[in-house]
Amino acid sequence: MNRITTHFLFPMALCMSVSSQAQEAVWDTFHGQLNAQKYSPLTQINLSNVDQLELAWEYHTGDVSDGSGDLPATVWSATPVYANDTLYIGTPFYRIIALDPATGDEKWTFNSHSVLEALTQPALKNRGVAYWEADDPVSGEACQKIVYLGTMDARLFAVDADTGSLCDDFANNGVLDVNQWNDTNDRWPLSLLQPPTVTGDHLILGWAGKDWASAEAPPGTVFSLNARTGELQWTLNFIPEEIRQRTGTANVWTAMSVDEELGLVYLPVSSPSPNFWGGNRTEEIPLATSTTAVDIETGEVVWSRQWVHHDLWDYDPTSAPTLMDITVDGESIPALMQATKMGFLFVVNRETGEDVWPIEERPVPAGNVEGEVYAETQPFPTKPEPLLDQASKPEIWWAADVLGFGECSRLFDSLSYDGMYSPPTTEGEGVLAYPASAGGVQWGGVAFDPVSQTAIVNTSHITQYLKLWARDEYEQIAGDSGNEVGFYPQEGAPFGMSLHNAVNWLGMPCWEPPYGELVSIDMHTGEVNWRRPIGVSQRFGFYMPERMGSPTIGGPAVTAGGLIFIGASMDAKVRAYSLESGEELWSDLVQAPVVANPAVYEHDGKQYVAFIAGGNTIIKDQVGDQIAVYALP
């Protein structure tokens, strides 16, 4: 098989275009700005006074479930959007709430009245809303400013940002059925959990599916819609037409980033189905598990870099790539950083897709599963260094092993491991999955300070183990599944699979801490400035030492005040760190783990930091419905 990097190069003018975006004090998208830097130039809250932060207001949506009643559990990963002098929130019951940014008072609410069923996910999920406004809004005319909300049953709602009323001129009286385009392997709806990316008059829309369930699934597509009317402008398919019927996904379920001056939208494309066996998709799928740059107006691919060849590990990129202008060896480079589950940070020129620091193809091990093929090499970045060491099995945590009466040692001895790309196996207890599908960098992505050219990323060190089961055997032993753990059928493939956390009978991690870290990287050199454990692991009411850190979901925000704001940790705290040193400067306890990015905004001359405390059962059985907004006294 040909394992070369795929490039599609269109001529374009070279320009440095992201710095100007980064300096604006806006937080009107999922990642703060279209460049996904999660950066605010505001300085009212800074190193000298952040320890005085206090809760300015809080709001409880009421849209929460722990799964013990009639409703599935909620997973709430929304970033608050500040626009139109309003804070807009999307909820996991598929409502929009518009709040006064200074007081938390309701301006209006909108209820989509969607069916509250976990159609494609293990829980009710929402990652917020998107906002659009006309270049020259006409006073007194409806829907010159629009808020968009997607639902799990594949409907996109457009409502007037001032009133909360449906926009009659958008699609069918304000509602677009995206599932009308679900015409291949229609096994589940094209769930709209991530808000669309808004650029100009375009809504760029991806979708989420049902992970690990089927070999044949809806094939990955991205849609561009007219923001005013919902009319379809273009569609991009990521799987070659000749094999779409027997595979699927390779979709974009997470956020995207945009360089409007280059006219490019950057798509983090997921892995094809089934995730852990690829005998049905042995042909090249060059856009799968990639970052792909696409012309906003036409939907044409400009360039693409594949980060995992013939992905058998569900190592899809989980966050929008962060766009940044950096100076390397005296040369100004329009760069892009793609964080991954593997703990790799790939850095390329965002105009061409070419390496900033060398990315090497290195040999990886092959397996012996029937019908499978194996990539001979995989891409490895030379800088920045991997966020975690994937070369050998993690060391066993002695305390978990002792209290488990040697259980951890026996488990690790029974698992094969030959580095990160150890192939899935049917043998023994399976293969050690490190980093795991739930580890590395999740959808919070990388934050970037354009002044010091510093990248900030949080990462989880999670160890799991994976086994393939022949179909007949799987049908006999398959048990329950949860959120990223348990048994999954991969229907249509000859193998089902199981994925479990590597823990002892007490639930203690078998691998050595830290379990999560916050890392600062100098983007002039690609070297690490500092790294430190983040958060505190907590279980059964007990808190572990802070040096052990916590698994994290949710990303950081950085400010010109020299600060990093982040939730993300198991202990349900929100924190502020020094951008320069990594020292923790402030914290507060909220209702549940903040598995969303914070929002930093200024309203009527005052700076605020807003967190959504929604929780996610991947890291802890604790959910919430709280919006907690902080300011100086």
PDB file of C-alpha atoms in Angstrom, residues 47-224:
ATOM      1  CA  LEU A  47      -1.641  38.030  37.775  1.00  0.00           C
ATOM      2  CA  SER A  48      -1.892  40.654  40.512  1.00  0.00           C
ATOM      3  CA  ASN A  49      -5.606  40.288  41.260  1.00  0.00           C
ATOM      4  CA  VAL A  50      -6.849  36.901  40.032  1.00  0.00           C
ATOM      5  CA  ASP A  51      -6.819  35.579  43.595  1.00  0.00           C
ATOM      6  CA  GLN A  52      -9.680  38.015  44.295  1.00  0.00           C
ATOM      7  CA  LEU A  53     -12.029  36.477  41.713  1.00  0.00           C
ATOM      8  CA  GLU A  54     -15.472  35.734  43.085  1.00  0.00           C
ATOM      9  CA  LEU A  55     -18.714  34.311  41.785  1.00  0.00           C
ATOM     10  CA  ALA A  56     -20.521  37.190  40.069  1.00  0.00           C
ATOM     11  CA  TRP A  57     -23.603  35.109  39.275  1.00  0.00           C
ATOM     12  CA  GLU A  58     -24.734  31.576  38.583  1.00  0.00           C
ATOM     13  CA  TYR A  59     -27.631  30.079  36.688  1.00  0.00           C
ATOM     14  CA  HIS A  60     -29.132  26.589  36.761  1.00  0.00           C
ATOM     15  CA  THR A  61     -30.873  25.441  33.593  1.00  0.00           C
ATOM     16  CA  GLY A  62     -32.810  22.536  35.112  1.00  0.00           C
ATOM     17  CA  ASP A  63     -31.831  20.477  32.047  1.00  0.00           C
ATOM     18  CA  VAL A  64     -29.934  17.706  33.818  1.00  0.00           C
ATOM     19  CA  SER A  65     -30.281  13.967  34.406  1.00  0.00           C
ATOM     20  CA  ASP A  66     -28.074  11.479  36.206  1.00  0.00           C
ATOM     21  CA  GLY A  67     -29.629   8.604  34.256  1.00  0.00           C
ATOM     22  CA  SER A  68     -31.378   7.066  37.252  1.00  0.00           C
ATOM     23  CA  GLY A  69     -34.874   8.068  36.131  1.00  0.00           C
ATOM     24  CA  ASP A  70     -36.731   7.976  32.842  1.00  0.00           C
ATOM     25  CA  LEU A  71     -34.165  10.071  30.972  1.00  0.00           C
ATOM     26  CA  PRO A  72     -30.628   9.147  29.911  1.00  0.00           C
ATOM     27  CA  ALA A  73     -27.785  10.890  31.714  1.00  0.00           C
ATOM     28  CA  THR A  74     -26.687  14.282  30.411  1.00  0.00           C
ATOM     29  CA  VAL A  75     -23.233  15.194  29.104  1.00  0.00           C
ATOM     30  CA  TRP A  76     -22.917  18.972  28.806  1.00  0.00           C
ATOM     31  CA  SER A  77     -19.833  20.288  27.052  1.00  0.00           C
ATOM     32  CA  ALA A  78     -21.089  23.663  25.807  1.00  0.00           C
ATOM     33  CA  THR A  79     -18.940  26.769  25.614  1.00  0.00           C
ATOM     34  CA  PRO A  80     -20.955  29.912  26.436  1.00  0.00           C
ATOM     35  CA  VAL A  81     -21.115  32.225  23.417  1.00  0.00           C
ATOM     36  CA  TYR A  82     -20.886  35.972  24.053  1.00  0.00           C
ATOM     37  CA  ALA A  83     -22.381  37.985  21.188  1.00  0.00           C
ATOM     38  CA  ASN A  84     -25.001  40.685  20.654  1.00  0.00           C
ATOM     39  CA  ASP A  85     -24.484  41.826  24.297  1.00  0.00           C
ATOM     40  CA  THR A  86     -25.881  38.457  25.356  1.00  0.00           C
ATOM     41  CA  LEU A  87     -24.588  35.150  26.693  1.00  0.00           C
ATOM     42  CA  TYR A  88     -26.115  32.278  24.690  1.00  0.00           C
ATOM     43  CA  ILE A  89     -26.247  28.735  26.059  1.00  0.00           C
ATOM     44  CA  GLY A  90     -27.350  25.454  24.481  1.00  0.00           C
ATOM     45  CA  THR A  91     -28.507  22.670  26.843  1.00  0.00           C
ATOM     46  CA  PRO A  92     -28.589  18.843  26.646  1.00  0.00           C
ATOM     47  CA  PHE A  93     -32.397  19.022  26.602  1.00  0.00           C
ATOM     48  CA  TYR A  94     -31.941  20.963  23.341  1.00  0.00           C
ATOM     49  CA  ARG A  95     -33.033  24.367  24.535  1.00  0.00           C
ATOM     50  CA  ILE A  96     -31.402  27.763  23.964  1.00  0.00           C
ATOM     51  CA  ILE A  97     -31.133  30.179  26.885  1.00  0.00           C
ATOM     52  CA  ALA A  98     -30.214  33.839  26.370  1.00  0.00           C
ATOM     53  CA  LEU A  99     -28.845  35.533  29.495  1.00  0.00           C
ATOM     54  CA  ASP A 100     -27.785  38.991  30.578  1.00  0.00           C
ATOM     55  CA  PRO A 101     -23.958  38.699  30.663  1.00  0.00           C
ATOM     56  CA  ALA A 102     -23.632  40.828  33.822  1.00  0.00           C
ATOM     57  CA  THR A 103     -26.433  39.400  35.971  1.00  0.00           C
ATOM     58  CA  GLY A 104     -27.500  36.023  34.556  1.00  0.00           C
ATOM     59  CA  ASP A 105     -31.089  37.232  34.188  1.00  0.00           C
ATOM     60  CA  GLU A 106     -33.044  35.474  31.449  1.00  0.00           C
ATOM     61  CA  LYS A 107     -33.700  37.448  28.275  1.00  0.00           C
ATOM     62  CA  TRP A 108     -35.521  34.613  26.535  1.00  0.00           C
ATOM     63  CA  THR A 109     -35.547  30.830  26.159  1.00  0.00           C
ATOM     64  CA  PHE A 110     -36.283  28.578  23.203  1.00  0.00           C
ATOM     65  CA  ASN A 111     -37.380  24.939  23.453  1.00  0.00           C
ATOM     66  CA  SER A 112     -36.892  22.699  20.420  1.00  0.00           C
ATOM     67  CA  HIS A 113     -39.177  20.067  22.004  1.00  0.00           C
ATOM     68  CA  SER A 114     -36.812  17.381  20.738  1.00  0.00           C
ATOM     69  CA  VAL A 115     -37.191  13.756  21.733  1.00  0.00           C
ATOM     70  CA  LEU A 116     -34.908  13.195  24.726  1.00  0.00           C
ATOM     71  CA  GLU A 117     -33.525   9.821  23.693  1.00  0.00           C
ATOM     72  CA  ALA A 118     -29.901   8.712  23.405  1.00  0.00           C
ATOM     73  CA  LEU A 119     -30.261   7.828  19.708  1.00  0.00           C
ATOM     74  CA  THR A 120     -26.570   7.732  18.801  1.00  0.00           C
ATOM     75  CA  GLN A 121     -24.754   8.438  22.063  1.00  0.00           C
ATOM     76  CA  PRO A 122     -24.657   6.854  25.524  1.00  0.00           C
ATOM     77  CA  ALA A 123     -26.086  10.099  26.949  1.00  0.00           C
ATOM     78  CA  LEU A 124     -27.940  13.282  26.033  1.00  0.00           C
ATOM     79  CA  LYS A 125     -25.199  15.558  24.688  1.00  0.00           C
ATOM     80  CA  ASN A 126     -24.857  19.184  23.700  1.00  0.00           C
ATOM     81  CA  ARG A 127     -21.800  21.330  22.948  1.00  0.00           C
ATOM     82  CA  GLY A 128     -23.635  24.620  22.674  1.00  0.00           C
ATOM     83  CA  VAL A 129     -24.899  26.972  19.986  1.00  0.00           C
ATOM     84  CA  ALA A 130     -23.535  28.995  17.074  1.00  0.00           C
ATOM     85  CA  TYR A 131     -24.122  32.686  16.293  1.00  0.00           C
ATOM     86  CA  TRP A 132     -24.393  34.614  13.006  1.00  0.00           C
ATOM     87  CA  GLU A 133     -25.241  38.179  12.142  1.00  0.00           C
ATOM     88  CA  ALA A 134     -25.603  40.061   8.885  1.00  0.00           C
ATOM     89  CA  ASP A 135     -22.813  42.420   7.847  1.00  0.00           C
ATOM     90  CA  ASP A 136     -25.251  45.316   7.986  1.00  0.00           C
ATOM     91  CA  PRO A 137     -28.240  44.280  10.125  1.00  0.00           C
ATOM     92  CA  VAL A 138     -31.470  45.971   9.063  1.00  0.00           C
ATOM     93  CA  SER A 139     -33.091  47.606  12.068  1.00  0.00           C
ATOM     94  CA  GLY A 140     -36.501  46.171  12.926  1.00  0.00           C
ATOM     95  CA  GLU A 141     -36.159  43.208  10.545  1.00  0.00           C
ATOM     96  CA  ALA A 142     -36.289  39.746  12.069  1.00  0.00           C
ATOM     97  CA  CYS A 143     -33.399  37.278  11.990  1.00  0.00           C
ATOM     98  CA  GLN A 144     -30.651  39.716  11.103  1.00  0.00           C
ATOM     99  CA  LYS A 145     -28.892  37.953  13.978  1.00  0.00           C
ATOM    100  CA  ILE A 146     -29.411  34.211  14.388  1.00  0.00           C
ATOM    101  CA  VAL A 147     -28.589  31.542  16.983  1.00  0.00           C
ATOM    102  CA  TYR A 148     -28.391  27.922  15.777  1.00  0.00           C
ATOM    103  CA  LEU A 149     -29.026  24.771  17.810  1.00  0.00           C
ATOM    104  CA  GLY A 150     -28.566  21.192  16.632  1.00  0.00           C
ATOM    105  CA  THR A 151     -30.249  18.102  18.077  1.00  0.00           C
ATOM    106  CA  MET A 152     -29.434  14.403  18.334  1.00  0.00           C
ATOM    107  CA  ASP A 153     -32.255  13.588  15.909  1.00  0.00           C
ATOM    108  CA  ALA A 154     -30.502  15.640  13.189  1.00  0.00           C
ATOM    109  CA  ARG A 155     -32.531  18.842  13.174  1.00  0.00           C
ATOM    110  CA  LEU A 156     -30.958  22.301  13.001  1.00  0.00           C
ATOM    111  CA  PHE A 157     -32.977  25.170  14.508  1.00  0.00           C
ATOM    112  CA  ALA A 158     -32.456  28.831  13.603  1.00  0.00           C
ATOM    113  CA  VAL A 159     -33.897  31.424  16.002  1.00  0.00           C
ATOM    114  CA  ASP A 160     -33.808  35.199  16.146  1.00  0.00           C
ATOM    115  CA  ALA A 161     -30.979  36.209  18.468  1.00  0.00           C
ATOM    116  CA  ASP A 162     -32.996  39.127  19.880  1.00  0.00           C
ATOM    117  CA  THR A 163     -36.307  37.382  20.528  1.00  0.00           C
ATOM    118  CA  GLY A 164     -35.827  33.594  20.481  1.00  0.00           C
ATOM    119  CA  SER A 165     -38.478  33.196  17.764  1.00  0.00           C
ATOM    120  CA  LEU A 166     -37.939  30.771  14.895  1.00  0.00           C
ATOM    121  CA  CYS A 167     -36.612  32.297  11.656  1.00  0.00           C
ATOM    122  CA  ASP A 168     -39.354  31.568   9.105  1.00  0.00           C
ATOM    123  CA  ASP A 169     -37.066  32.106   6.092  1.00  0.00           C
ATOM    124  CA  PHE A 170     -34.593  29.428   7.240  1.00  0.00           C
ATOM    125  CA  ALA A 171     -35.320  25.977   5.758  1.00  0.00           C
ATOM    126  CA  ASN A 172     -38.788  24.802   6.851  1.00  0.00           C
ATOM    127  CA  ASN A 173     -40.059  27.652   9.031  1.00  0.00           C
ATOM    128  CA  GLY A 174     -36.794  27.764  10.986  1.00  0.00           C
ATOM    129  CA  VAL A 175     -36.031  24.028  11.128  1.00  0.00           C
ATOM    130  CA  LEU A 176     -33.722  22.072   8.806  1.00  0.00           C
ATOM    131  CA  ASP A 177     -33.896  18.262   8.659  1.00  0.00           C
ATOM    132  CA  VAL A 178     -30.267  17.334   7.987  1.00  0.00           C
ATOM    133  CA  ASN A 179     -31.195  13.656   7.921  1.00  0.00           C
ATOM    134  CA  GLN A 180     -32.706  14.185   4.464  1.00  0.00           C
ATOM    135  CA  TRP A 181     -29.128  13.776   3.196  1.00  0.00           C
ATOM    136  CA  ASN A 182     -28.540  10.537   5.143  1.00  0.00           C
ATOM    137  CA  ASP A 183     -28.866   8.304   2.065  1.00  0.00           C
ATOM    138  CA  THR A 184     -26.132   5.651   2.489  1.00  0.00           C
ATOM    139  CA  ASN A 185     -26.100   3.079   5.313  1.00  0.00           C
ATOM    140  CA  ASP A 186     -28.833   4.995   7.128  1.00  0.00           C
ATOM    141  CA  ARG A 187     -28.530   3.182  10.455  1.00  0.00           C
ATOM    142  CA  TRP A 188     -28.897   6.209  12.716  1.00  0.00           C
ATOM    143  CA  PRO A 189     -29.501   9.951  12.415  1.00  0.00           C
ATOM    144  CA  LEU A 190     -26.715  12.413  11.632  1.00  0.00           C
ATOM    145  CA  SER A 191     -26.671  13.801  15.164  1.00  0.00           C
ATOM    146  CA  LEU A 192     -25.900  17.527  15.456  1.00  0.00           C
ATOM    147  CA  LEU A 193     -24.169  17.730  18.838  1.00  0.00           C
ATOM    148  CA  GLN A 194     -21.410  20.187  17.888  1.00  0.00           C
ATOM    149  CA  PRO A 195     -22.685  23.616  16.800  1.00  0.00           C
ATOM    150  CA  PRO A 196     -21.966  24.538  13.179  1.00  0.00           C
ATOM    151  CA  THR A 197     -18.966  26.667  12.303  1.00  0.00           C
ATOM    152  CA  VAL A 198     -20.084  30.105  11.107  1.00  0.00           C
ATOM    153  CA  THR A 199     -17.935  31.982   8.599  1.00  0.00           C
ATOM    154  CA  GLY A 200     -19.374  34.772   6.462  1.00  0.00           C
ATOM    155  CA  ASP A 201     -22.766  33.565   5.282  1.00  0.00           C
ATOM    156  CA  HIS A 202     -21.745  29.914   5.536  1.00  0.00           C
ATOM    157  CA  LEU A 203     -22.707  27.359   8.149  1.00  0.00           C
ATOM    158  CA  ILE A 204     -20.189  24.504   7.945  1.00  0.00           C
ATOM    159  CA  LEU A 205     -21.878  21.495   9.501  1.00  0.00           C
ATOM    160  CA  GLY A 206     -20.512  18.146  10.623  1.00  0.00           C
ATOM    161  CA  TRP A 207     -22.306  15.381  12.517  1.00  0.00           C
ATOM    162  CA  ALA A 208     -21.820  12.640  15.095  1.00  0.00           C
ATOM    163  CA  GLY A 209     -22.640   8.948  14.777  1.00  0.00           C
ATOM    164  CA  LYS A 210     -22.779   5.844  16.925  1.00  0.00           C
ATOM    165  CA  ASP A 211     -19.242   4.774  17.755  1.00  0.00           C
ATOM    166  CA  TRP A 212     -18.094   1.159  17.556  1.00  0.00           C
ATOM    167  CA  ALA A 213     -21.554  -0.168  16.684  1.00  0.00           C
ATOM    168  CA  SER A 214     -21.374  -1.183  13.035  1.00  0.00           C
ATOM    169  CA  ALA A 215     -18.990  -1.819  10.161  1.00  0.00           C
ATOM    170  CA  GLU A 216     -21.383  -0.198   7.714  1.00  0.00           C
ATOM    171  CA  ALA A 217     -22.364   3.305   8.808  1.00  0.00           C
ATOM    172  CA  PRO A 218     -23.336   6.630   7.251  1.00  0.00           C
ATOM    173  CA  PRO A 219     -20.219   7.827   5.390  1.00  0.00           C
ATOM    174  CA  GLY A 220     -18.518  11.004   6.527  1.00  0.00           C
ATOM    175  CA  THR A 221     -19.871  14.209   5.017  1.00  0.00           C
ATOM    176  CA  VAL A 222     -19.635  17.905   5.768  1.00  0.00           C
ATOM    177  CA  PHE A 223     -22.330  20.283   4.570  1.00  0.00           C
ATOM    178  CA  SER A 224     -22.081  23.991   3.815  1.00  0.00           C
TER     179      SER A 224
END
